[in-house]
Amino acid sequence: MHKTVDILVSPQEASSDELIKMALEKKLNSKDFKWKLLKRSIDARGENPKFRLRCEITDEGHFQKQFQTQFEYQDVSRSEPVVVIGSGPAGLFASLRLIELGYKPIVLERGKDVKLR
């Protein structure tokens, strides 16, 4: 997985790959990644100039673990049915909540047949 990160560092830090990696580690709270410098620009506003670095972070394992979600829903095919009217956001959320509570939602939507829409 690729992620683009911007960091602001001093000119001394921008001159060393090791110091750039340390700044990225601090920003990402991780030490297990590969990085590549995409863009380097100078922010000379104020008394102390800074370098704004745009880096591409590559780490399949870390980012996938961070965003991986496990869903375990119980089998509700033989549970008590509950009718939900409408398949809008509220109806779909209500159906999801009913499944979590162990009920079998039956969603009804008015309108033309799905094949005709």
PDB file of C-alpha atoms in Angstrom:
ATOM      1  CA  MET A   1       0.000   0.000   0.000  1.00  0.00           C
ATOM      2  CA  HIS A   2       1.251   3.488  -0.847  1.00  0.00           C
ATOM      3  CA  LYS A   3       0.651   6.553   1.264  1.00  0.00           C
ATOM      4  CA  THR A   4       1.832  10.125   0.650  1.00  0.00           C
ATOM      5  CA  VAL A   5       3.050  12.058   3.687  1.00  0.00           C
ATOM      6  CA  ASP A   6       4.191  15.680   4.014  1.00  0.00           C
ATOM      7  CA  ILE A   7       6.685  16.634   6.733  1.00  0.00           C
ATOM      8  CA  LEU A   8       8.323  19.919   7.692  1.00  0.00           C
ATOM      9  CA  VAL A   9      12.004  19.614   8.686  1.00  0.00           C
ATOM     10  CA  SER A  10      15.008  21.851   9.273  1.00  0.00           C
ATOM     11  CA  PRO A  11      17.687  22.224   6.561  1.00  0.00           C
ATOM     12  CA  GLN A  12      20.038  20.020   8.629  1.00  0.00           C
ATOM     13  CA  GLU A  13      17.438  17.232   8.789  1.00  0.00           C
ATOM     14  CA  ALA A  14      16.653  17.564   5.072  1.00  0.00           C
ATOM     15  CA  SER A  15      20.303  16.972   4.171  1.00  0.00           C
ATOM     16  CA  SER A  16      20.412  13.455   5.650  1.00  0.00           C
ATOM     17  CA  ASP A  17      18.317  10.446   4.613  1.00  0.00           C
ATOM     18  CA  GLU A  18      18.692   9.000   8.101  1.00  0.00           C
ATOM     19  CA  LEU A  19      17.274  12.143   9.737  1.00  0.00           C
ATOM     20  CA  ILE A  20      14.407  12.248   7.232  1.00  0.00           C
ATOM     21  CA  LYS A  21      13.559   8.639   8.093  1.00  0.00           C
ATOM     22  CA  MET A  22      13.619   9.517  11.807  1.00  0.00           C
ATOM     23  CA  ALA A  23      11.166  12.386  11.172  1.00  0.00           C
ATOM     24  CA  LEU A  24       8.909  10.032   9.213  1.00  0.00           C
ATOM     25  CA  GLU A  25       9.074   7.425  11.992  1.00  0.00           C
ATOM     26  CA  LYS A  26       7.978  10.063  14.479  1.00  0.00           C
ATOM     27  CA  LYS A  27       5.074  11.181  12.277  1.00  0.00           C
ATOM     28  CA  LEU A  28       3.888   7.643  11.441  1.00  0.00           C
ATOM     29  CA  ASN A  29       4.575   6.040  14.849  1.00  0.00           C
ATOM     30  CA  SER A  30       6.184   3.123  13.026  1.00  0.00           C
ATOM     31  CA  LYS A  31       9.679   1.986  12.104  1.00  0.00           C
ATOM     32  CA  ASP A  32       8.788  -0.716   9.590  1.00  0.00           C
ATOM     33  CA  PHE A  33       8.338   1.003   6.223  1.00  0.00           C
ATOM     34  CA  LYS A  34      10.123   2.035   3.038  1.00  0.00           C
ATOM     35  CA  TRP A  35      10.080   5.600   1.790  1.00  0.00           C
ATOM     36  CA  LYS A  36      10.892   7.587  -1.325  1.00  0.00           C
ATOM     37  CA  LEU A  37      11.273  11.364  -1.627  1.00  0.00           C
ATOM     38  CA  LEU A  38       8.797  12.771  -4.149  1.00  0.00           C
ATOM     39  CA  LYS A  39       9.199  16.519  -3.699  1.00  0.00           C
ATOM     40  CA  ARG A  40      11.414  18.913  -1.744  1.00  0.00           C
ATOM     41  CA  SER A  41      10.468  22.594  -1.373  1.00  0.00           C
ATOM     42  CA  ILE A  42      11.703  25.441   0.823  1.00  0.00           C
ATOM     43  CA  ASP A  43       9.375  27.317   3.151  1.00  0.00           C
ATOM     44  CA  ALA A  44      11.342  30.542   3.749  1.00  0.00           C
ATOM     45  CA  ARG A  45       8.645  32.431   5.635  1.00  0.00           C
ATOM     46  CA  GLY A  46       9.800  33.667   9.011  1.00  0.00           C
ATOM     47  CA  GLU A  47      13.283  33.679  10.502  1.00  0.00           C
ATOM     48  CA  ASN A  48      14.036  29.964  10.260  1.00  0.00           C
ATOM     49  CA  PRO A  49      13.625  28.414   6.799  1.00  0.00           C
ATOM     50  CA  LYS A  50      12.182  24.909   6.682  1.00  0.00           C
ATOM     51  CA  PHE A  51      12.043  22.200   4.068  1.00  0.00           C
ATOM     52  CA  ARG A  52       8.674  20.737   3.198  1.00  0.00           C
ATOM     53  CA  LEU A  53       9.204  17.164   2.029  1.00  0.00           C
ATOM     54  CA  ARG A  54       6.611  15.004   0.320  1.00  0.00           C
ATOM     55  CA  CYS A  55       7.428  11.317   0.718  1.00  0.00           C
ATOM     56  CA  GLU A  56       5.795   8.154  -0.544  1.00  0.00           C
ATOM     57  CA  ILE A  57       5.522   5.506   2.156  1.00  0.00           C
ATOM     58  CA  THR A  58       5.312   1.863   1.113  1.00  0.00           C
ATOM     59  CA  ASP A  59       4.422  -0.799   3.623  1.00  0.00           C
ATOM     60  CA  GLU A  60       1.935  -3.501   2.787  1.00  0.00           C
ATOM     61  CA  GLY A  61       1.769  -5.166   6.170  1.00  0.00           C
ATOM     62  CA  HIS A  62       1.522  -2.179   8.510  1.00  0.00           C
ATOM     63  CA  PHE A  63      -1.181  -0.229   6.693  1.00  0.00           C
ATOM     64  CA  GLN A  64      -3.285  -3.289   5.908  1.00  0.00           C
ATOM     65  CA  LYS A  65      -3.244  -4.337   9.566  1.00  0.00           C
ATOM     66  CA  GLN A  66      -4.171  -0.817  10.612  1.00  0.00           C
ATOM     67  CA  PHE A  67      -7.266  -0.669   8.397  1.00  0.00           C
ATOM     68  CA  GLN A  68      -8.266  -4.314   8.462  1.00  0.00           C
ATOM     69  CA  THR A  69     -11.646  -4.908  10.099  1.00  0.00           C
ATOM     70  CA  GLN A  70     -13.165  -8.223  11.054  1.00  0.00           C
ATOM     71  CA  PHE A  71     -16.933  -8.642  10.895  1.00  0.00           C
ATOM     72  CA  GLU A  72     -18.546 -11.640  12.539  1.00  0.00           C
ATOM     73  CA  TYR A  73     -22.315 -11.773  12.262  1.00  0.00           C
ATOM     74  CA  GLN A  74     -24.463 -14.548  13.576  1.00  0.00           C
ATOM     75  CA  ASP A  75     -26.712 -16.630  11.313  1.00  0.00           C
ATOM     76  CA  VAL A  76     -30.173 -15.058  11.488  1.00  0.00           C
ATOM     77  CA  SER A  77     -31.822 -17.081   8.714  1.00  0.00           C
ATOM     78  CA  ARG A  78     -34.036 -18.900  11.238  1.00  0.00           C
ATOM     79  CA  SER A  79     -34.559 -15.988  13.624  1.00  0.00           C
ATOM     80  CA  GLU A  80     -37.714 -13.955  14.135  1.00  0.00           C
ATOM     81  CA  PRO A  81     -38.289 -11.714  11.084  1.00  0.00           C
ATOM     82  CA  VAL A  82     -38.623  -7.940  11.468  1.00  0.00           C
ATOM     83  CA  VAL A  83     -39.861  -5.773   8.598  1.00  0.00           C
ATOM     84  CA  VAL A  84     -37.884  -2.632   7.749  1.00  0.00           C
ATOM     85  CA  ILE A  85     -39.604  -0.152   5.436  1.00  0.00           C
ATOM     86  CA  GLY A  86     -37.207   1.628   3.070  1.00  0.00           C
ATOM     87  CA  SER A  87     -33.685   0.885   1.945  1.00  0.00           C
ATOM     88  CA  GLY A  88     -32.250   4.339   2.525  1.00  0.00           C
ATOM     89  CA  PRO A  89     -29.421   5.022   4.950  1.00  0.00           C
ATOM     90  CA  ALA A  90     -31.649   4.687   8.022  1.00  0.00           C
ATOM     91  CA  GLY A  91     -33.272   1.486   6.760  1.00  0.00           C
ATOM     92  CA  LEU A  92     -29.954  -0.161   5.956  1.00  0.00           C
ATOM     93  CA  PHE A  93     -28.464   0.870   9.290  1.00  0.00           C
ATOM     94  CA  ALA A  94     -31.545  -0.427  11.119  1.00  0.00           C
ATOM     95  CA  SER A  95     -31.209  -3.735   9.253  1.00  0.00           C
ATOM     96  CA  LEU A  96     -27.554  -4.011  10.225  1.00  0.00           C
ATOM     97  CA  ARG A  97     -28.404  -3.310  13.859  1.00  0.00           C
ATOM     98  CA  LEU A  98     -31.185  -5.929  13.783  1.00  0.00           C
ATOM     99  CA  ILE A  99     -28.719  -8.535  12.507  1.00  0.00           C
ATOM    100  CA  GLU A 100     -26.339  -7.622  15.341  1.00  0.00           C
ATOM    101  CA  LEU A 101     -29.205  -8.140  17.815  1.00  0.00           C
ATOM    102  CA  GLY A 102     -30.098 -11.538  16.339  1.00  0.00           C
ATOM    103  CA  TYR A 103     -33.181 -10.646  14.279  1.00  0.00           C
ATOM    104  CA  LYS A 104     -33.826 -11.379  10.606  1.00  0.00           C
ATOM    105  CA  PRO A 105     -34.517  -8.093   8.794  1.00  0.00           C
ATOM    106  CA  ILE A 106     -36.796  -8.048   5.769  1.00  0.00           C
ATOM    107  CA  VAL A 107     -36.307  -4.799   3.848  1.00  0.00           C
ATOM    108  CA  LEU A 108     -39.227  -3.495   1.779  1.00  0.00           C
ATOM    109  CA  GLU A 109     -38.793  -0.692  -0.742  1.00  0.00           C
ATOM    110  CA  ARG A 110     -41.562   0.946  -2.712  1.00  0.00           C
ATOM    111  CA  GLY A 111     -41.145   1.971  -6.305  1.00  0.00           C
ATOM    112  CA  LYS A 112     -40.753   0.255  -9.635  1.00  0.00           C
ATOM    113  CA  ASP A 113     -39.340  -3.214  -9.960  1.00  0.00           C
ATOM    114  CA  VAL A 114     -35.548  -3.202  -9.763  1.00  0.00           C
ATOM    115  CA  LYS A 115     -35.229  -4.611 -13.285  1.00  0.00           C
ATOM    116  CA  LEU A 116     -37.283  -1.708 -14.680  1.00  0.00           C
ATOM    117  CA  ARG A 117     -35.245   1.066 -12.995  1.00  0.00           C
TER     118      ARG A 117
END
